[in-house]
mmCIF file of C-alpha atoms and ligand atoms in Angstrom:
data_model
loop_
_atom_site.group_PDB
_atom_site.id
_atom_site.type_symbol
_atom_site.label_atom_id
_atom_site.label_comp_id
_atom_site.label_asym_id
_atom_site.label_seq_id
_atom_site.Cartn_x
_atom_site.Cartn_y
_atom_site.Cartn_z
ATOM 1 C CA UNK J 157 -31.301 -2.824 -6.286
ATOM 2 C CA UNK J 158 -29.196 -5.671 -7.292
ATOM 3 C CA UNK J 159 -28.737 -6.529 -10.851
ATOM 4 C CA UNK J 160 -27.716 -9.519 -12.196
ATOM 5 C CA UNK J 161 -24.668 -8.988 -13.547
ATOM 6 C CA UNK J 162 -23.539 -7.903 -9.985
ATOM 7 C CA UNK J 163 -20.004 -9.778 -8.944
ATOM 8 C CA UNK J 164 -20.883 -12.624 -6.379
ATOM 9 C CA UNK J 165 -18.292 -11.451 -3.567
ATOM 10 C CA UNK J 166 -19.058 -14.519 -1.351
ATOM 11 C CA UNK J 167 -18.087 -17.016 -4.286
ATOM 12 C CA UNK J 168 -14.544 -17.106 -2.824
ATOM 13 C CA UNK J 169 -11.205 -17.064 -5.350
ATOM 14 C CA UNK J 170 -7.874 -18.919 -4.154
ATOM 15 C CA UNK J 171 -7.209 -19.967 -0.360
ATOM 16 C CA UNK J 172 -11.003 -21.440 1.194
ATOM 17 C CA UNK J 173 -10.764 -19.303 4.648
ATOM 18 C CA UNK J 174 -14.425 -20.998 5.307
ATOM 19 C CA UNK J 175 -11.353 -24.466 5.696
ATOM 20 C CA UNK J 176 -11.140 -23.938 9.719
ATOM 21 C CA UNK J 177 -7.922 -25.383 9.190
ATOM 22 C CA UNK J 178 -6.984 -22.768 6.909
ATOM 23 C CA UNK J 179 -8.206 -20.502 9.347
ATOM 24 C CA UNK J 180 -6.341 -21.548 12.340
ATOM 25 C CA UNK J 181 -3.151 -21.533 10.346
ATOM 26 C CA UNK J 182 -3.550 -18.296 9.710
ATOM 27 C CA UNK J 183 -1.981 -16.218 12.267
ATOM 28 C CA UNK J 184 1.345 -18.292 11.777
ATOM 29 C CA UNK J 185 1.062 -18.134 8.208
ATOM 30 C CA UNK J 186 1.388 -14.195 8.235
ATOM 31 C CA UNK J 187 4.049 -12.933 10.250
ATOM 32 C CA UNK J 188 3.628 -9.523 8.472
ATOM 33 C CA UNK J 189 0.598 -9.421 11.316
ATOM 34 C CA UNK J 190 1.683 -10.416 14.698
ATOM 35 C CA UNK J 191 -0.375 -8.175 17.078
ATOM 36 C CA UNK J 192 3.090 -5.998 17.694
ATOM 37 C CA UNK J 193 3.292 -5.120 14.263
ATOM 38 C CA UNK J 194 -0.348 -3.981 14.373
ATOM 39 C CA UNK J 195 -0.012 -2.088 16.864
ATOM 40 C CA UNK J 196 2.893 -0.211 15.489
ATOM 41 C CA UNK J 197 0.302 -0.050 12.880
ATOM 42 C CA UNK J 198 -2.796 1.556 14.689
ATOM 43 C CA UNK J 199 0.027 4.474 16.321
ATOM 44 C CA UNK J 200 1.293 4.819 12.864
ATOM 45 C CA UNK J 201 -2.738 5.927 11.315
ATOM 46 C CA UNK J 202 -3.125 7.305 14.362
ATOM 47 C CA UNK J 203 -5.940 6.045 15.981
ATOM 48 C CA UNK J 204 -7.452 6.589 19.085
ATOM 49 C CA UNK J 205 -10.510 7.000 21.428
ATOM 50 C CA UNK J 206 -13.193 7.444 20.105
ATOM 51 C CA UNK J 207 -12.396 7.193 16.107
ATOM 52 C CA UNK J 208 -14.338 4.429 14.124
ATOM 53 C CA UNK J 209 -12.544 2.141 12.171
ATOM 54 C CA UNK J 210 -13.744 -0.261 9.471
ATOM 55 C CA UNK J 211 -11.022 -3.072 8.737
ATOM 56 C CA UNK J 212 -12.589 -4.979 5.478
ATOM 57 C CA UNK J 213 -11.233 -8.869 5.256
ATOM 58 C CA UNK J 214 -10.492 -8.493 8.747
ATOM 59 C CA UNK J 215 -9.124 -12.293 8.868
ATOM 60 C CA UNK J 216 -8.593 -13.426 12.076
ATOM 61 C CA UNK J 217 -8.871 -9.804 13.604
ATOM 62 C CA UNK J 218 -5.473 -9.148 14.781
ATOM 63 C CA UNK J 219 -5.494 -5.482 13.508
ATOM 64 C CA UNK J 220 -9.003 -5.051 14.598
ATOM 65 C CA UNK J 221 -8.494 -5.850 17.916
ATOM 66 C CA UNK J 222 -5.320 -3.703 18.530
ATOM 67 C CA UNK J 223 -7.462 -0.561 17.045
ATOM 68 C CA UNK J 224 -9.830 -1.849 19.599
ATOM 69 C CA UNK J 225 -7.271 -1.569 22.588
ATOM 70 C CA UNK J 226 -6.099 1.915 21.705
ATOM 71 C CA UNK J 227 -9.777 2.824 22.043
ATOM 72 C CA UNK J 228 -11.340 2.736 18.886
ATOM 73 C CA UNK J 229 -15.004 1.713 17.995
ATOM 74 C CA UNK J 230 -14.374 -0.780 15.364
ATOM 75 C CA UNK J 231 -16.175 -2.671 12.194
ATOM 76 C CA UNK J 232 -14.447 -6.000 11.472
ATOM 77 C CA UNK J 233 -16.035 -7.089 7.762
ATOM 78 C CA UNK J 234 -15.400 -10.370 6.454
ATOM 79 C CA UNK J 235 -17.006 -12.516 4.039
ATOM 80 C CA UNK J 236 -15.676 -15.334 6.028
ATOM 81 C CA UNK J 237 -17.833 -16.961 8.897
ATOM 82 C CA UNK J 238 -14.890 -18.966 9.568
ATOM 83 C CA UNK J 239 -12.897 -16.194 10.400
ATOM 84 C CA UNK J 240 -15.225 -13.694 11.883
ATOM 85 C CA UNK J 241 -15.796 -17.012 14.384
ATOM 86 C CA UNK J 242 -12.069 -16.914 14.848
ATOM 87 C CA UNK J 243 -11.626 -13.652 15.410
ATOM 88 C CA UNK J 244 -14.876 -13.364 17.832
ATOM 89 C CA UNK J 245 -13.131 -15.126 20.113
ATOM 90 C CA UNK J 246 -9.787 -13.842 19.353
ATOM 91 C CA UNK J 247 -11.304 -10.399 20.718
ATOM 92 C CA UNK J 248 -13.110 -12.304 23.378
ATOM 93 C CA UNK J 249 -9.720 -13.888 24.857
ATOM 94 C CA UNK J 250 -7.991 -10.211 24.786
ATOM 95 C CA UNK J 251 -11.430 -9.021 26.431
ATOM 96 C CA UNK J 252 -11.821 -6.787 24.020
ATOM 97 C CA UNK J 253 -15.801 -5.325 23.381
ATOM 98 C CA UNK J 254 -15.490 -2.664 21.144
ATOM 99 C CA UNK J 255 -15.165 -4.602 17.573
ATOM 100 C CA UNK J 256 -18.583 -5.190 15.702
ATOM 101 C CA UNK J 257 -18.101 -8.298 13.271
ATOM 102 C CA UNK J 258 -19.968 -8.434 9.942
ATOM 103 C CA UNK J 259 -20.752 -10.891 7.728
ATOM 104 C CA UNK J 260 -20.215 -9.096 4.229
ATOM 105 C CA UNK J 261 -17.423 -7.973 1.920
ATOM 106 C CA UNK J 262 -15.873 -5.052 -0.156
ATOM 107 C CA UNK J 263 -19.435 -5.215 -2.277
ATOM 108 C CA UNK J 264 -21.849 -5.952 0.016
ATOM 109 C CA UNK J 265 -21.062 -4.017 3.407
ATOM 110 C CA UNK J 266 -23.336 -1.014 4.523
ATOM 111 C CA UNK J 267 -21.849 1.188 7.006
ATOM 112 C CA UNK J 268 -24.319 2.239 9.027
ATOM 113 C CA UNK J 269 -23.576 4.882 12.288
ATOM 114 C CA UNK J 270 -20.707 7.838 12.219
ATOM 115 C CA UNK J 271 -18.447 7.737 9.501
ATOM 116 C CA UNK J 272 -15.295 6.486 9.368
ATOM 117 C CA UNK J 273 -11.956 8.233 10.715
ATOM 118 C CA UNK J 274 -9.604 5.293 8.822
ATOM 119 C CA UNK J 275 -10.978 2.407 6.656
ATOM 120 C CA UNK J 276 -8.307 -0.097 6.201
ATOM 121 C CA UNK J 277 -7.343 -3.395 4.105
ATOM 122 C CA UNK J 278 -4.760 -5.650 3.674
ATOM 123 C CA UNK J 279 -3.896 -8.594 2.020
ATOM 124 C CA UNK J 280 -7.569 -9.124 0.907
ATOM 125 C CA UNK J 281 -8.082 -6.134 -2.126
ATOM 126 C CA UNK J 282 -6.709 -8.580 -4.440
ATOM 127 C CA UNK J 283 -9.300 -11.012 -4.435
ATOM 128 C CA UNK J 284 -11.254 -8.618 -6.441
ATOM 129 C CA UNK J 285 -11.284 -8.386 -10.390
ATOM 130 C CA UNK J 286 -10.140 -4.721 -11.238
ATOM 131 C CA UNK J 287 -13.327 -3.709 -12.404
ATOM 132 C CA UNK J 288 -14.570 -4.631 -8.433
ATOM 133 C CA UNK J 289 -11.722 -3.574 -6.947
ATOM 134 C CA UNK J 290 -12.581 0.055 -8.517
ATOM 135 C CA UNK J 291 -16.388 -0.279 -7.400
ATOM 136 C CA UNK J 292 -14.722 -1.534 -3.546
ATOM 137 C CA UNK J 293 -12.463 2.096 -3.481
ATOM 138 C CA UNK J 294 -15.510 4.175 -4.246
ATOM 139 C CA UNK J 295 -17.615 2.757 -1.579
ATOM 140 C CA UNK J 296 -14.660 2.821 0.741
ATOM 141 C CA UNK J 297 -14.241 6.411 0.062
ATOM 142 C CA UNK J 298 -17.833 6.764 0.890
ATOM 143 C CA UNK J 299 -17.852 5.321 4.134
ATOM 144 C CA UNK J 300 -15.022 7.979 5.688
ATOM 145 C CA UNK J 301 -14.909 11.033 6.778
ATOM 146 C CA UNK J 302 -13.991 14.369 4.832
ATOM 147 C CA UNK J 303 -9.785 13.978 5.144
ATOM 148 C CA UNK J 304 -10.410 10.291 6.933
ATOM 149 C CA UNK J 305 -7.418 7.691 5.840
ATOM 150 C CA UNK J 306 -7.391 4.985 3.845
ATOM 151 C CA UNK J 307 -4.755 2.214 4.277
ATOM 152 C CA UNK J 308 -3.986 -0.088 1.672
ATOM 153 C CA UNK J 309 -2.047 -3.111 1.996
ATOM 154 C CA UNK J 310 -1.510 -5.656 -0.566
ATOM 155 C CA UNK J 311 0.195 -7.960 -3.211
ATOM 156 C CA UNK J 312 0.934 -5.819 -6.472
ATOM 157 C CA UNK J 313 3.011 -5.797 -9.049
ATOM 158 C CA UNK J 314 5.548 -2.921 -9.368
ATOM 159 C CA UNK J 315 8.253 -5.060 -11.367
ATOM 160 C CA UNK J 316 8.063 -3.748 -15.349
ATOM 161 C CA UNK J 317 5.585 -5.939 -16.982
ATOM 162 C CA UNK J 318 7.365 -7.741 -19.820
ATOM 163 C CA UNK J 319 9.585 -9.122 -16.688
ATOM 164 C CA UNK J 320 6.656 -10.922 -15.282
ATOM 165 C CA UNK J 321 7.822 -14.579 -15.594
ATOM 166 C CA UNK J 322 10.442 -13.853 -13.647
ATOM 167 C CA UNK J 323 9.785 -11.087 -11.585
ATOM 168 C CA UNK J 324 7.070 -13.954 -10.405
ATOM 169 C CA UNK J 325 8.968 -17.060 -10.248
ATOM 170 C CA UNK J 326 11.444 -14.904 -8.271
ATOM 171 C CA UNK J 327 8.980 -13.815 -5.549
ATOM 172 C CA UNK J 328 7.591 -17.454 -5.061
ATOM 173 C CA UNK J 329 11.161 -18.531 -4.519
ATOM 174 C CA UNK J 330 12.076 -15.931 -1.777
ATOM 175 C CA UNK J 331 8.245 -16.349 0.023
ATOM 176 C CA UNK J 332 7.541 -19.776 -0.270
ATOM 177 C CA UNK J 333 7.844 -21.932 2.860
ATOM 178 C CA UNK J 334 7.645 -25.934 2.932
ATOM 179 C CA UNK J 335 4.048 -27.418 3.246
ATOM 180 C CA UNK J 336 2.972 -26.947 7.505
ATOM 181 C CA UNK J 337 5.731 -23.988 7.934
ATOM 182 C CA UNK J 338 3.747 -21.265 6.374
ATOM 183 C CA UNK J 339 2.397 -20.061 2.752
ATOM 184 C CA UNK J 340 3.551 -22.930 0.179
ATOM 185 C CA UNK J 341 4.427 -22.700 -3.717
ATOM 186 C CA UNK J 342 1.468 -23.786 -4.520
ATOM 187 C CA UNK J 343 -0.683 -21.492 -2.364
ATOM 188 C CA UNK J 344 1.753 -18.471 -4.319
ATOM 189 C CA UNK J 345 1.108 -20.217 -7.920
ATOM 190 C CA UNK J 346 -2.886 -20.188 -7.139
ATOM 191 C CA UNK J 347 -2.555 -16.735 -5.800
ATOM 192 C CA UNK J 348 -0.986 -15.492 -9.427
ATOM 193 C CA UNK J 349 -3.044 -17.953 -11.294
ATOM 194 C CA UNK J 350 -6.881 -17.569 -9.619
ATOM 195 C CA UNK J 351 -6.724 -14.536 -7.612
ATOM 196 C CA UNK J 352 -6.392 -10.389 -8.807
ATOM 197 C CA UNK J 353 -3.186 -8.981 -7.819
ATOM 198 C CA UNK J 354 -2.701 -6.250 -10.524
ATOM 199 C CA UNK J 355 0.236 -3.803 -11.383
ATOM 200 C CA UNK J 356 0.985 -0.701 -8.983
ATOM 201 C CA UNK J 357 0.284 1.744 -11.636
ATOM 202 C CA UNK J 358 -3.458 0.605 -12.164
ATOM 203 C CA UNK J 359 -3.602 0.560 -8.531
ATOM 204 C CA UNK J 360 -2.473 4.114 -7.980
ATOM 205 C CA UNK J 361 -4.800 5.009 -10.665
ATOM 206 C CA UNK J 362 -7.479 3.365 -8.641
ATOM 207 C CA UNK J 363 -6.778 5.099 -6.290
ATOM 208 C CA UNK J 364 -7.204 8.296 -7.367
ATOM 209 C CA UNK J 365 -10.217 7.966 -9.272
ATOM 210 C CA UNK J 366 -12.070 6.563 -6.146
ATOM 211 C CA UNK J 367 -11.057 10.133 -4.763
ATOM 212 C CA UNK J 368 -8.262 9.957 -2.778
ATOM 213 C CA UNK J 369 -4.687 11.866 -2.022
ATOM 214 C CA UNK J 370 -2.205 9.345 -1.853
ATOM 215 C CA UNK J 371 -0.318 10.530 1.103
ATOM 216 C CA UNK J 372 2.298 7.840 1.253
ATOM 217 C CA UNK J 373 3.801 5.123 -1.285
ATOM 218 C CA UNK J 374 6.095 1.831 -0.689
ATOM 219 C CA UNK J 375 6.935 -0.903 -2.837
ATOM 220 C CA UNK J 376 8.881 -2.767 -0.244
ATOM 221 C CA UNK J 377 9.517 -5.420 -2.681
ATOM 222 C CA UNK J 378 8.590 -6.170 -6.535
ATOM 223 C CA UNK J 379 5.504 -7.826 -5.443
ATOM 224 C CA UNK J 380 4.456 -5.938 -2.142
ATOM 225 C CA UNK J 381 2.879 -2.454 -1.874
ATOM 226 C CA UNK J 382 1.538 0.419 0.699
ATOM 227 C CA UNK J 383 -0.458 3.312 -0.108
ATOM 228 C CA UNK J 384 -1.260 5.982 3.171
ATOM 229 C CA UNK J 385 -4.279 7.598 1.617
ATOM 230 C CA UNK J 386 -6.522 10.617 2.468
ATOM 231 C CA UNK J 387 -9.900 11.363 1.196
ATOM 232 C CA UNK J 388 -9.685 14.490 -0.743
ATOM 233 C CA UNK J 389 -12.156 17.303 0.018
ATOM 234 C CA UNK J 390 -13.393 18.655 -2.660
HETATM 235 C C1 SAM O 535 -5.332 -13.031 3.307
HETATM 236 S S1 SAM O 535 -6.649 -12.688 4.418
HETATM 237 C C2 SAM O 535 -6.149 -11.128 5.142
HETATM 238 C C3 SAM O 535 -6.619 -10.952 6.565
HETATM 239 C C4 SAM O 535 -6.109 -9.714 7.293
HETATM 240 N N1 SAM O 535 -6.601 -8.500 6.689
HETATM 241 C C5 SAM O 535 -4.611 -9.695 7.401
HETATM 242 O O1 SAM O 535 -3.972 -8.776 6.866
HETATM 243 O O2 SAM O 535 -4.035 -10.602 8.016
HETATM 244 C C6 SAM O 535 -7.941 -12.211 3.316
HETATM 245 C C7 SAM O 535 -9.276 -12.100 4.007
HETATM 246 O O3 SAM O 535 -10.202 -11.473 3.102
HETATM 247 C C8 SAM O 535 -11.438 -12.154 3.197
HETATM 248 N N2 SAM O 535 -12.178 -11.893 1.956
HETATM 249 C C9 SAM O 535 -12.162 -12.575 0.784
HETATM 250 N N3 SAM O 535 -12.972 -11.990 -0.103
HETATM 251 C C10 SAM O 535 -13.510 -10.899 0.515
HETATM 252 C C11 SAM O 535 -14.432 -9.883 0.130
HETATM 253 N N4 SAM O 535 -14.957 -9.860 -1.097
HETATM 254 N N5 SAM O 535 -14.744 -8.917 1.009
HETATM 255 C C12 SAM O 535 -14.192 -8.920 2.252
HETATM 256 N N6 SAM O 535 -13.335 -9.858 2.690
HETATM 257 C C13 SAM O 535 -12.997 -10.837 1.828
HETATM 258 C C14 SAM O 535 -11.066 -13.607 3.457
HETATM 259 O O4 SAM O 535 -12.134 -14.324 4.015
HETATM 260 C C15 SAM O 535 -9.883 -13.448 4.394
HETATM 261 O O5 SAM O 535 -10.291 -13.404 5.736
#
């Protein structure tokens, strides 16, 4: 049933990844995601033949494609057509077959098949208002096994609160890069100003509630977090 008060996922906050030139900046734009460091990556959750893997706003399916080489069935989501086009033939070039592209998103994806040894997501939670980003971990939880992992990559906020102005000013003066070298100030600013990053704390809570033992922590930075995550049994 769909109600209509239901959050319109595909009504896209901040950067437009349906810009192809947004799209094929991408991969330079985020050197946190080279296909070494996702590699390291799918060792590090330990995947391997045989496990099924869901990667929800795959992008341009760097991480979905290295779970794919170590042997993995995988579900690249996006709400992107863009990217999933991007990605196809990202996988296609590395001759990778094993990655199933969807059009959907955090809301509207139905896993369908065995469930899920590791669901992951990164850099794309954000985009959701808190109340969605709750409703996102519960049907994430849902989709894995008993014990399966959830990773959890994103922008939030572990700086003390009432230091915001310039915990955030701070962080867009380290990242930022000049316009055609990477992520600009401005593309920071709308990120603050449009999209969802929240604070750590209401994250971790998140977590939790959806269901999950948070295995493993880091706040590399003020503005930058991790969370290794199991699903509890209960
Ligand atoms: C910043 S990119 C991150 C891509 C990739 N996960 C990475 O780490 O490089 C965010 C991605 O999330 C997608 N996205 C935005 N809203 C979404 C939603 N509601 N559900 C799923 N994906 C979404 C965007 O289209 C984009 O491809």
């Amino acid at each position: 049933m769909t109600f209509a008060w239901y959050f319109n996922e595909f009504t896209m906050a901040g950067v437009d990844f349906e810009d192809v030139s947004r799209v094929t900046a991408y991969d330079r734009n985020q050197t946190a995601s080279t296909p070494e460091k996702e590699q390291a990556l799918v060792s590090r959750l330990g995947i391997a033949a045989g496990h099924t893997v869901i990667d929800l706003g795959a992008g341009t399916g760097t991480f979905a494609i290295q779970a794919a080489l170590a042997g993995a069935s995988v579900h690249a989501v996006d709400i992107s057509r863009a990217m999933l086009n991007y990605a196809q033939s990202k996988a296609q070039k590395a001759g990778v077959a094993t990655v199933n592209f969807h059009l959907a998103g955090f809301l509207t994806y139905e896993h369908q098949g065995e469930f899920a040894d590791v669901v992951i997501t990164k850099n794309a939670l954000h985009i959701l208002p808190d109340f969605w980003k709750m409703i996102a971990l519960l049907k994430i939880a849902a989709f894995l096994k008993p014990k399966g992992v959830f990773y959890l990559r994103d922008v939030v906020f572990s700086f003390p609160p009432a230091d915001y102005e310039t915990a955030i000013e701070q962080w867009i003066a380290q990242v930022a890069k000049p316009e055609g070298q990477g992520w600009t100030v401005k593309d920071f600013q709308m990120h603050v100003r449009e999209e969802h990053s929240t604070f750590a704390w209401a994250v971790e809570a998140m977590l939790k509630r959806a269901g999950f033992d948070i295995v493993e922590t880091n706040y590399p930075s003020p503005t930058y977090a991790e969370y290794l995550c199991r699903k509890a049994v209960t």
